[in-house]
PDB file of C-alpha atoms in Angstrom:
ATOM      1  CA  UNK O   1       0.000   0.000   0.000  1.00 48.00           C
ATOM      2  CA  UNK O   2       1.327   3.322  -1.241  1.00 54.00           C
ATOM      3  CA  UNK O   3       1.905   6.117   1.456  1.00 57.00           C
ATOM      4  CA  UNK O   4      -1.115   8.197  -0.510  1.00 56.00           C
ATOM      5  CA  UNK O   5      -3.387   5.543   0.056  1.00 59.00           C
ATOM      6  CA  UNK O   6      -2.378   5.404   4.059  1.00 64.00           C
ATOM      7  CA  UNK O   7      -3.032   9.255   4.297  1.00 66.00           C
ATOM      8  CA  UNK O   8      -6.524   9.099   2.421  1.00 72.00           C
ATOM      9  CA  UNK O   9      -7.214   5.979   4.455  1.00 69.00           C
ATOM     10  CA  UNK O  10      -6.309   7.949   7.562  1.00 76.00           C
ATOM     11  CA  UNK O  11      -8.174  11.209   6.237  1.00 82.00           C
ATOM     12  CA  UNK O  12     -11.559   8.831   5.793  1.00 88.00           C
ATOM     13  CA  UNK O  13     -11.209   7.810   9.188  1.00 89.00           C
ATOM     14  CA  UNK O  14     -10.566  11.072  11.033  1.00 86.00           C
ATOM     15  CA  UNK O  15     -13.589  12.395   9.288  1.00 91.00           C
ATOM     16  CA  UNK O  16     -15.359   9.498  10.333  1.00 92.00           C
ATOM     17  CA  UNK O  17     -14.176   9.854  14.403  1.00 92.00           C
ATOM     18  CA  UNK O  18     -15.232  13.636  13.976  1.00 92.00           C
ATOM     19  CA  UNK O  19     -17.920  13.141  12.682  1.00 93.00           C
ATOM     20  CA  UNK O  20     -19.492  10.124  14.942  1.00 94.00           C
ATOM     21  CA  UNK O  21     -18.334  12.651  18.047  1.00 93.00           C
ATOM     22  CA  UNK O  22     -20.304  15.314  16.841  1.00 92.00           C
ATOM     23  CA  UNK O  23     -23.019  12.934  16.214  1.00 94.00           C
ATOM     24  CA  UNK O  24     -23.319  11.632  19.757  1.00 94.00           C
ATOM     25  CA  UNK O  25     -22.279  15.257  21.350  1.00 92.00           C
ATOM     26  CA  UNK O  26     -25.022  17.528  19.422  1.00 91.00           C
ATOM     27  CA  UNK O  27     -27.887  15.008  18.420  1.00 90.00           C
ATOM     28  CA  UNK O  28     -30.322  15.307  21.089  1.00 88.00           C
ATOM     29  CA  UNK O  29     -32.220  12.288  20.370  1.00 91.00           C
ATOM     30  CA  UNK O  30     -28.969  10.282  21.023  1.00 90.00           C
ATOM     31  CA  UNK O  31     -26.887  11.935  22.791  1.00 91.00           C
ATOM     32  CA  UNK O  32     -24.264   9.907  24.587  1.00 92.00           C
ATOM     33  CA  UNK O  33     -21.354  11.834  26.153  1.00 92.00           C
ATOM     34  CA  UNK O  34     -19.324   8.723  26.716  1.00 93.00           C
ATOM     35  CA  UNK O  35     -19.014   7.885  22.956  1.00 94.00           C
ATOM     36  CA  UNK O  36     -18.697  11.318  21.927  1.00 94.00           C
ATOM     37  CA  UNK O  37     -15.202  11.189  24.324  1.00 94.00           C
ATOM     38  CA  UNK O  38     -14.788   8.062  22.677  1.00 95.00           C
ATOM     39  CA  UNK O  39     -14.729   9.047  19.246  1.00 95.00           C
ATOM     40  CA  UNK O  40     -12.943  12.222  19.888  1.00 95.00           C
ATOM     41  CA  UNK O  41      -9.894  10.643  21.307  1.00 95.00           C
ATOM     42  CA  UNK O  42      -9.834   8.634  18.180  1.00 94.00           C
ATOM     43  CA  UNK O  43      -9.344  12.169  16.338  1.00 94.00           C
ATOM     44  CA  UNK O  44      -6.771  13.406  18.142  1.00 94.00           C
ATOM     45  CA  UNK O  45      -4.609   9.887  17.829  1.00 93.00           C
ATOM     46  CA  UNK O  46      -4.530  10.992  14.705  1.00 92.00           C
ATOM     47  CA  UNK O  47      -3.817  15.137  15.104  1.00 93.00           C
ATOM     48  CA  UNK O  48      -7.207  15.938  13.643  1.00 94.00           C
ATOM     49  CA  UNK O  49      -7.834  19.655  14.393  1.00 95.00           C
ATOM     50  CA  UNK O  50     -11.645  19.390  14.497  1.00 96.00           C
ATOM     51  CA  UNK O  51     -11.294  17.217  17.216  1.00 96.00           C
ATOM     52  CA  UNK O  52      -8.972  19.363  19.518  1.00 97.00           C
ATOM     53  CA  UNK O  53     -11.236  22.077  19.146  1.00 97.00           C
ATOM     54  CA  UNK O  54     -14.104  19.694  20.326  1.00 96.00           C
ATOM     55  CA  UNK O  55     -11.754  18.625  23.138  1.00 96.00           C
ATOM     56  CA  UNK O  56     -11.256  21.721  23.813  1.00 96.00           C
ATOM     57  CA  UNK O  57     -14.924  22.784  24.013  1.00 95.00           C
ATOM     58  CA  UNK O  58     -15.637  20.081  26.191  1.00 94.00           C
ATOM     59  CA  UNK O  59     -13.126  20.236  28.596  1.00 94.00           C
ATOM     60  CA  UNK O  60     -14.409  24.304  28.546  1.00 93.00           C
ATOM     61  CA  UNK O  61     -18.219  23.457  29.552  1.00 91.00           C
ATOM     62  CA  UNK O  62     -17.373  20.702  31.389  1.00 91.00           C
ATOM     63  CA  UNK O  63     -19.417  17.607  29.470  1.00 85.00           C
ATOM     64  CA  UNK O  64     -18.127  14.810  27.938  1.00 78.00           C
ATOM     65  CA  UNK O  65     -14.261  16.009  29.824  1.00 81.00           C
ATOM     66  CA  UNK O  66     -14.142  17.140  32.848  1.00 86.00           C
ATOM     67  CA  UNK O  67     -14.039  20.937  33.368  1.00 92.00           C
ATOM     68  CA  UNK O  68     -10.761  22.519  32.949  1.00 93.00           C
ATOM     69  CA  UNK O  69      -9.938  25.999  31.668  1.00 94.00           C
ATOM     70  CA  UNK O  70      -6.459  24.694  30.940  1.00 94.00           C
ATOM     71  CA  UNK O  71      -6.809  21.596  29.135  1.00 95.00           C
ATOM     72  CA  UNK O  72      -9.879  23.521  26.915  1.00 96.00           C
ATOM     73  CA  UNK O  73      -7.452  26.444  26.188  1.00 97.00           C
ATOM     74  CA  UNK O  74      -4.729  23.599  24.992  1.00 97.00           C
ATOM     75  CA  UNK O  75      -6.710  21.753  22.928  1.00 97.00           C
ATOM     76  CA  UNK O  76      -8.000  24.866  21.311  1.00 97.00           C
ATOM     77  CA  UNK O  77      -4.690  26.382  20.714  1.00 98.00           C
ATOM     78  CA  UNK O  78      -3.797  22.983  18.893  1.00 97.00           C
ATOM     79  CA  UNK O  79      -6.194  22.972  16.981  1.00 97.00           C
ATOM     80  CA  UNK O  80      -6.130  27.294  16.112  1.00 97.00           C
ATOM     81  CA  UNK O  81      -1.859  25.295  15.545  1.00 96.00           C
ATOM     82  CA  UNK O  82      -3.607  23.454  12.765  1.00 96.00           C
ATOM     83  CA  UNK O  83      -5.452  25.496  11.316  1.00 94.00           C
ATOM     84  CA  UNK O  84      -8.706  25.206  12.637  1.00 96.00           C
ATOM     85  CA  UNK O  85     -10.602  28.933  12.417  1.00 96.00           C
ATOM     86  CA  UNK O  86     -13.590  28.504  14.870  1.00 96.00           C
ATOM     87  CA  UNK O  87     -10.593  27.644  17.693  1.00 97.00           C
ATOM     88  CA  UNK O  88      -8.592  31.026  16.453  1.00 97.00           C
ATOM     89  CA  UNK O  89     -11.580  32.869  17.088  1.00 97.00           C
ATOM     90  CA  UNK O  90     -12.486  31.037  20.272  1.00 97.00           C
ATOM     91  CA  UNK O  91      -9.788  31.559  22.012  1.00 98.00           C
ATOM     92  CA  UNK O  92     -10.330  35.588  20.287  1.00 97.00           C
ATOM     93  CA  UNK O  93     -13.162  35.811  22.467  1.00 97.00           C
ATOM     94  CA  UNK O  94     -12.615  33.833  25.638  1.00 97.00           C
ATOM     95  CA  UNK O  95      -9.345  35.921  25.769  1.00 98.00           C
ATOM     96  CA  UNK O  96     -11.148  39.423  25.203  1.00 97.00           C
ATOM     97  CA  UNK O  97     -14.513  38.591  27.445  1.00 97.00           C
ATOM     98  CA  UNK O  98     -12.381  36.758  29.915  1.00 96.00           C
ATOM     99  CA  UNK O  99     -13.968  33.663  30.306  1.00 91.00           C
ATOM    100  CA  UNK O 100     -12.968  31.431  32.808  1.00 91.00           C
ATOM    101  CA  UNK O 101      -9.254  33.483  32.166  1.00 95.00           C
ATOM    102  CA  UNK O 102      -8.267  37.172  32.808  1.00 97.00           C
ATOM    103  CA  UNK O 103      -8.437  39.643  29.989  1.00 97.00           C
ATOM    104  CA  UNK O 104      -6.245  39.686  27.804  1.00 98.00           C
ATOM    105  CA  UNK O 105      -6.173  41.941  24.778  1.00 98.00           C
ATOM    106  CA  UNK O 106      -3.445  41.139  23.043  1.00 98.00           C
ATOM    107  CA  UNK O 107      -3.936  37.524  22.853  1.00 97.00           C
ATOM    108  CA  UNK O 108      -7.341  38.338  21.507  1.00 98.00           C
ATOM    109  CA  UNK O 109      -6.287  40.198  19.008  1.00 98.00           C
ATOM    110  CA  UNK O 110      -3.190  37.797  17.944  1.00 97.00           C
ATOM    111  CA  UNK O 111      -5.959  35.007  17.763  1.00 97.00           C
ATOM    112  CA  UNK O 112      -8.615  37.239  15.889  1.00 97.00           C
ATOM    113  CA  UNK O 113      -6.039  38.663  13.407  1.00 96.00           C
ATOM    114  CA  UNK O 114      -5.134  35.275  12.216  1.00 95.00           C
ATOM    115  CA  UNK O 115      -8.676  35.032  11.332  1.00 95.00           C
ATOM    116  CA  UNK O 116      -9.718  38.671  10.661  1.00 94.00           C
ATOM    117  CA  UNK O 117     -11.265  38.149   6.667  1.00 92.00           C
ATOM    118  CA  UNK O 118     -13.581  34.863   7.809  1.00 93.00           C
ATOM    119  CA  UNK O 119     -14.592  35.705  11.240  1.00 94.00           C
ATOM    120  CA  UNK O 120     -17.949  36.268  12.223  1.00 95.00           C
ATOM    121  CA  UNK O 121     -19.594  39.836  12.841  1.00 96.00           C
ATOM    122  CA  UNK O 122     -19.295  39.722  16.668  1.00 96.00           C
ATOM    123  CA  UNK O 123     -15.247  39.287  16.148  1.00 97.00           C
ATOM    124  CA  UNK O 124     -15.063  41.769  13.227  1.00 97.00           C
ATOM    125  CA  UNK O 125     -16.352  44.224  15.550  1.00 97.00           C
ATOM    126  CA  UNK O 126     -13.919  43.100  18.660  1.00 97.00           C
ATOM    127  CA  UNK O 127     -11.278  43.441  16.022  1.00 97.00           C
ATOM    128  CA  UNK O 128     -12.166  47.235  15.118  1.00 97.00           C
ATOM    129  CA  UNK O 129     -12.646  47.800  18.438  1.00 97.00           C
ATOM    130  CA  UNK O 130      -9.177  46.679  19.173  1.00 98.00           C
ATOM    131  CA  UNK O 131      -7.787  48.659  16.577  1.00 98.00           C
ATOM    132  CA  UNK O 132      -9.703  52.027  17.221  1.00 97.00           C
ATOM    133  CA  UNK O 133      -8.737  52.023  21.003  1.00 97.00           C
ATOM    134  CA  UNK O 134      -5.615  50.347  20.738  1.00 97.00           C
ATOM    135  CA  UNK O 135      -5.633  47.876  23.012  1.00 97.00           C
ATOM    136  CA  UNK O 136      -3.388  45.133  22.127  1.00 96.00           C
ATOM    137  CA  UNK O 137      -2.271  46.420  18.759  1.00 97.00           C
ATOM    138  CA  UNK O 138      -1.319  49.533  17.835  1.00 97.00           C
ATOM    139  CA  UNK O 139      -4.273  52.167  17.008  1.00 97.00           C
ATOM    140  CA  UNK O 140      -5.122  52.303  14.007  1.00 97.00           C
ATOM    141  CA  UNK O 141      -8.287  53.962  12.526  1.00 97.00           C
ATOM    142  CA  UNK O 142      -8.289  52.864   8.990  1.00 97.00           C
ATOM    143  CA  UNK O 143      -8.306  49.100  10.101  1.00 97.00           C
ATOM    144  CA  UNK O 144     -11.236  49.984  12.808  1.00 98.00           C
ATOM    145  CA  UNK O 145     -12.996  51.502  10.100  1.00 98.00           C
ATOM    146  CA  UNK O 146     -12.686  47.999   7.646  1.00 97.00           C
ATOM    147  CA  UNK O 147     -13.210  45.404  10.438  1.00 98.00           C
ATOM    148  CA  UNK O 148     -16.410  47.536  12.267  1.00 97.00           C
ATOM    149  CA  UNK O 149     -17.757  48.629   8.047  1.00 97.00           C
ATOM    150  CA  UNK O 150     -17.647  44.701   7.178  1.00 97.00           C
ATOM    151  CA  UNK O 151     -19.926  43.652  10.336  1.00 97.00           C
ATOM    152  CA  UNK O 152     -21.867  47.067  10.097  1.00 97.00           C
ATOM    153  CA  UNK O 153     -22.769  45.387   6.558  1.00 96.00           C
ATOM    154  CA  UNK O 154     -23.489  42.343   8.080  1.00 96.00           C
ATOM    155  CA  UNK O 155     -26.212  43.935  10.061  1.00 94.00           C
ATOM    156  CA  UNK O 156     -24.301  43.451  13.501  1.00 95.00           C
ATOM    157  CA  UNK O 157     -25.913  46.807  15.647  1.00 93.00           C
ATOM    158  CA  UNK O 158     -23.147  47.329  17.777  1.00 94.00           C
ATOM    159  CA  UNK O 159     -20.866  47.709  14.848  1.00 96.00           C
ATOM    160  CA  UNK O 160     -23.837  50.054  12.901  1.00 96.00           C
ATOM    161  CA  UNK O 161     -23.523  52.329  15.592  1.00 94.00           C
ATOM    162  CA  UNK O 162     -19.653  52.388  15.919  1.00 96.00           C
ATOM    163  CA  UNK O 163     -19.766  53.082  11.979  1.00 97.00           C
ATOM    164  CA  UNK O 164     -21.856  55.763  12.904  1.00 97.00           C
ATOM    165  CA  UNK O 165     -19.249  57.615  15.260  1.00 96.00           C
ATOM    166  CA  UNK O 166     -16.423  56.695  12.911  1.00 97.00           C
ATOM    167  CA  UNK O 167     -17.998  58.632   9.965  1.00 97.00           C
ATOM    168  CA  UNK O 168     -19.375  61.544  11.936  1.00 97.00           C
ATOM    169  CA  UNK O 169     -15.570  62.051  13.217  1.00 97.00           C
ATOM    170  CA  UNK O 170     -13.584  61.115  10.165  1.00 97.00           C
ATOM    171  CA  UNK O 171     -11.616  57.912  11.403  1.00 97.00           C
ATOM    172  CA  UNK O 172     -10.632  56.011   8.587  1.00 96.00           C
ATOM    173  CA  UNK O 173     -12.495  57.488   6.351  1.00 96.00           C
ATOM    174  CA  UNK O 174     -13.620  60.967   4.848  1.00 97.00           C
ATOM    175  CA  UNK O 175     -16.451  62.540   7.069  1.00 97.00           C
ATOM    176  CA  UNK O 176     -19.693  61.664   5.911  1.00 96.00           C
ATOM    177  CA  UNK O 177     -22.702  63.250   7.704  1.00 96.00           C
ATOM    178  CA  UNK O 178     -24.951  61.407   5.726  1.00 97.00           C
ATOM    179  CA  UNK O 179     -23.412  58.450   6.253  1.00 96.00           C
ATOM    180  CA  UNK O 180     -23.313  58.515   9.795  1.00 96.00           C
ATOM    181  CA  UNK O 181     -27.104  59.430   9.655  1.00 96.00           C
ATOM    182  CA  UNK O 182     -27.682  56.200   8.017  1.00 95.00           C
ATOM    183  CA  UNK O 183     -25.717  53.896  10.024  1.00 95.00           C
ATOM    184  CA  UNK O 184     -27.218  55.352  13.716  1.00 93.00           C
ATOM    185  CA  UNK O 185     -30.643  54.929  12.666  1.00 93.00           C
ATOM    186  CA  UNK O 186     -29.884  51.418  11.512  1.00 92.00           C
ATOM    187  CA  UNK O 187     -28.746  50.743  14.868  1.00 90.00           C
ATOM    188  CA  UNK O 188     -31.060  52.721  16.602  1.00 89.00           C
ATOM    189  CA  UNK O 189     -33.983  50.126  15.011  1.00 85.00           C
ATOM    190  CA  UNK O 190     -32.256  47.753  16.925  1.00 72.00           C
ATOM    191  CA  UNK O 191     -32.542  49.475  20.380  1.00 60.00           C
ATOM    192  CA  UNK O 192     -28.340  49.995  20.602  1.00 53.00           C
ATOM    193  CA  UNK O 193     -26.035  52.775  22.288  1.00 49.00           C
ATOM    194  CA  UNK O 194     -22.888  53.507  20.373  1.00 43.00           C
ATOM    195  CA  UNK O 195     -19.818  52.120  22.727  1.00 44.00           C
ATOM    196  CA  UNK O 196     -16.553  53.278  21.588  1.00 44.00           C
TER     197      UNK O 196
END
C-alpha cells in the first residue's frame, strides 16, 4: 500500500471519528457523552484539528471532559496550531470577554487577526474595536474603520452604531454626515447605544 493511500485511508477515518463525536455530542435524540469522548480521542490519535477544538470545548463546559480551563485552552490552541478557524476565534473571544481566564487583549487580538477576513460579525467588531482604542495592537483607525464597516454590513448593531461615530468624526475614512445618519438609525432600530 502506497503512502497516498495510508493518508486518504487515515483522512476517511478522522472524518469518520469527527464526525461520529459530533453525532453523539449535538444530536439530542442520542446523545451519549461517553461515545462522543470516545470518538474524539480517536481524532486526536490521529492530530485531527476538528477534534482538539471539540476537546477543547468540552473540557471548557465541562461535558463529555471534565471541566478545565487549561486543558480547553490547549486543545484549542492545537487545533487554532492546525489550522482550525472557529478555535482562532475562540480563544479571540474567551481571551477578550475573559472567560474562565483574565483579559487579555493582546492575545485576543493575535488570535482574531489570524482570522480577521472569515470571522464572524461579533469578532469583526472586537477586532475594530481593538484597533480604534488600541488595546493590544497599535491604534489604528483605517483598520477599525474595515473590520467595524464589514460587520456594520453584516447587520451586527453594535458595529452600525460604531460606523456611525467613525464617519461623523472622520476615522478612517472621509467625514460623511450622511453616512453617519444612516448607520445610527440602523442601529437605533435595533434598540443599541454607540460604545466606543
Amino acid at each position: 500500500v502506497s503512502p497516498h493511500a495510508d493518508k486518504k485511508i487515515s483522512e476517511r477515518e478522522a472524518a469518520r471519528d469527527i464526525t461520529l463525536a459530533y453525532y453523539y455530542y449535538e444530536n439530542e435524540k442520542h446523545r451519549n457523552l461517553k461515545k462522543a469522548k470516545f470518538w474524539v480521542d480517536q481524532g486526536i490519535k490521529k492530530s485531527d484539528k476538528d477534534s482538539y477544538f471539540l476537546l477543547g470545548m468540552m473540557h471548557l463546559k465541562g461535558d463529555a471532559a471534565k471541566k478545565d480551563v487549561s486543558l480547553a485552552l490547549d486543545n484549542l490552541k492545537e487545533a487554532a496550531e492546525l489550522g482550525h478557524l472557529q478555535a482562532n476565534e475562540m480563544l479571540g473571544l474567551i481571551y477578550y470577554y475573559g472567560v474562565d481566564v483574565p483579559i487579555d487583549l493582546e492575545e485576543s487580538f493575535m488570535y482574531l487577526a489570524e482570522i480577521a477576513d472569515t470571522a464572524s460579525p461579533e469578532s469583526k467588531t472586537i477586532l475594530g474595536k481593538l484597533y480604534f482604542n488600541g488595546d493590544g495592537t497599535a491604534k489604528d483607525f483605517n483598520n477599525a474603520f474595515k473590520y467595524i464597516s464589514e460587520a456594520a454590513s453584516a447587520n451586527h448593531p453594535e458595529a452600525q452604531a460604531m460606523l456611525s461615530v467613525l464617519y461623523k468624526n472622520g476615522q478612517g475614512a472621509a467625514v460623511n454626515l450622511e453616512e453617519s445618519y444612516k448607520w445610527l438609525k440602523l442601529a437605533t432600530e435595533k434598540n443599541i447605544e454607540a460604545r466606543l
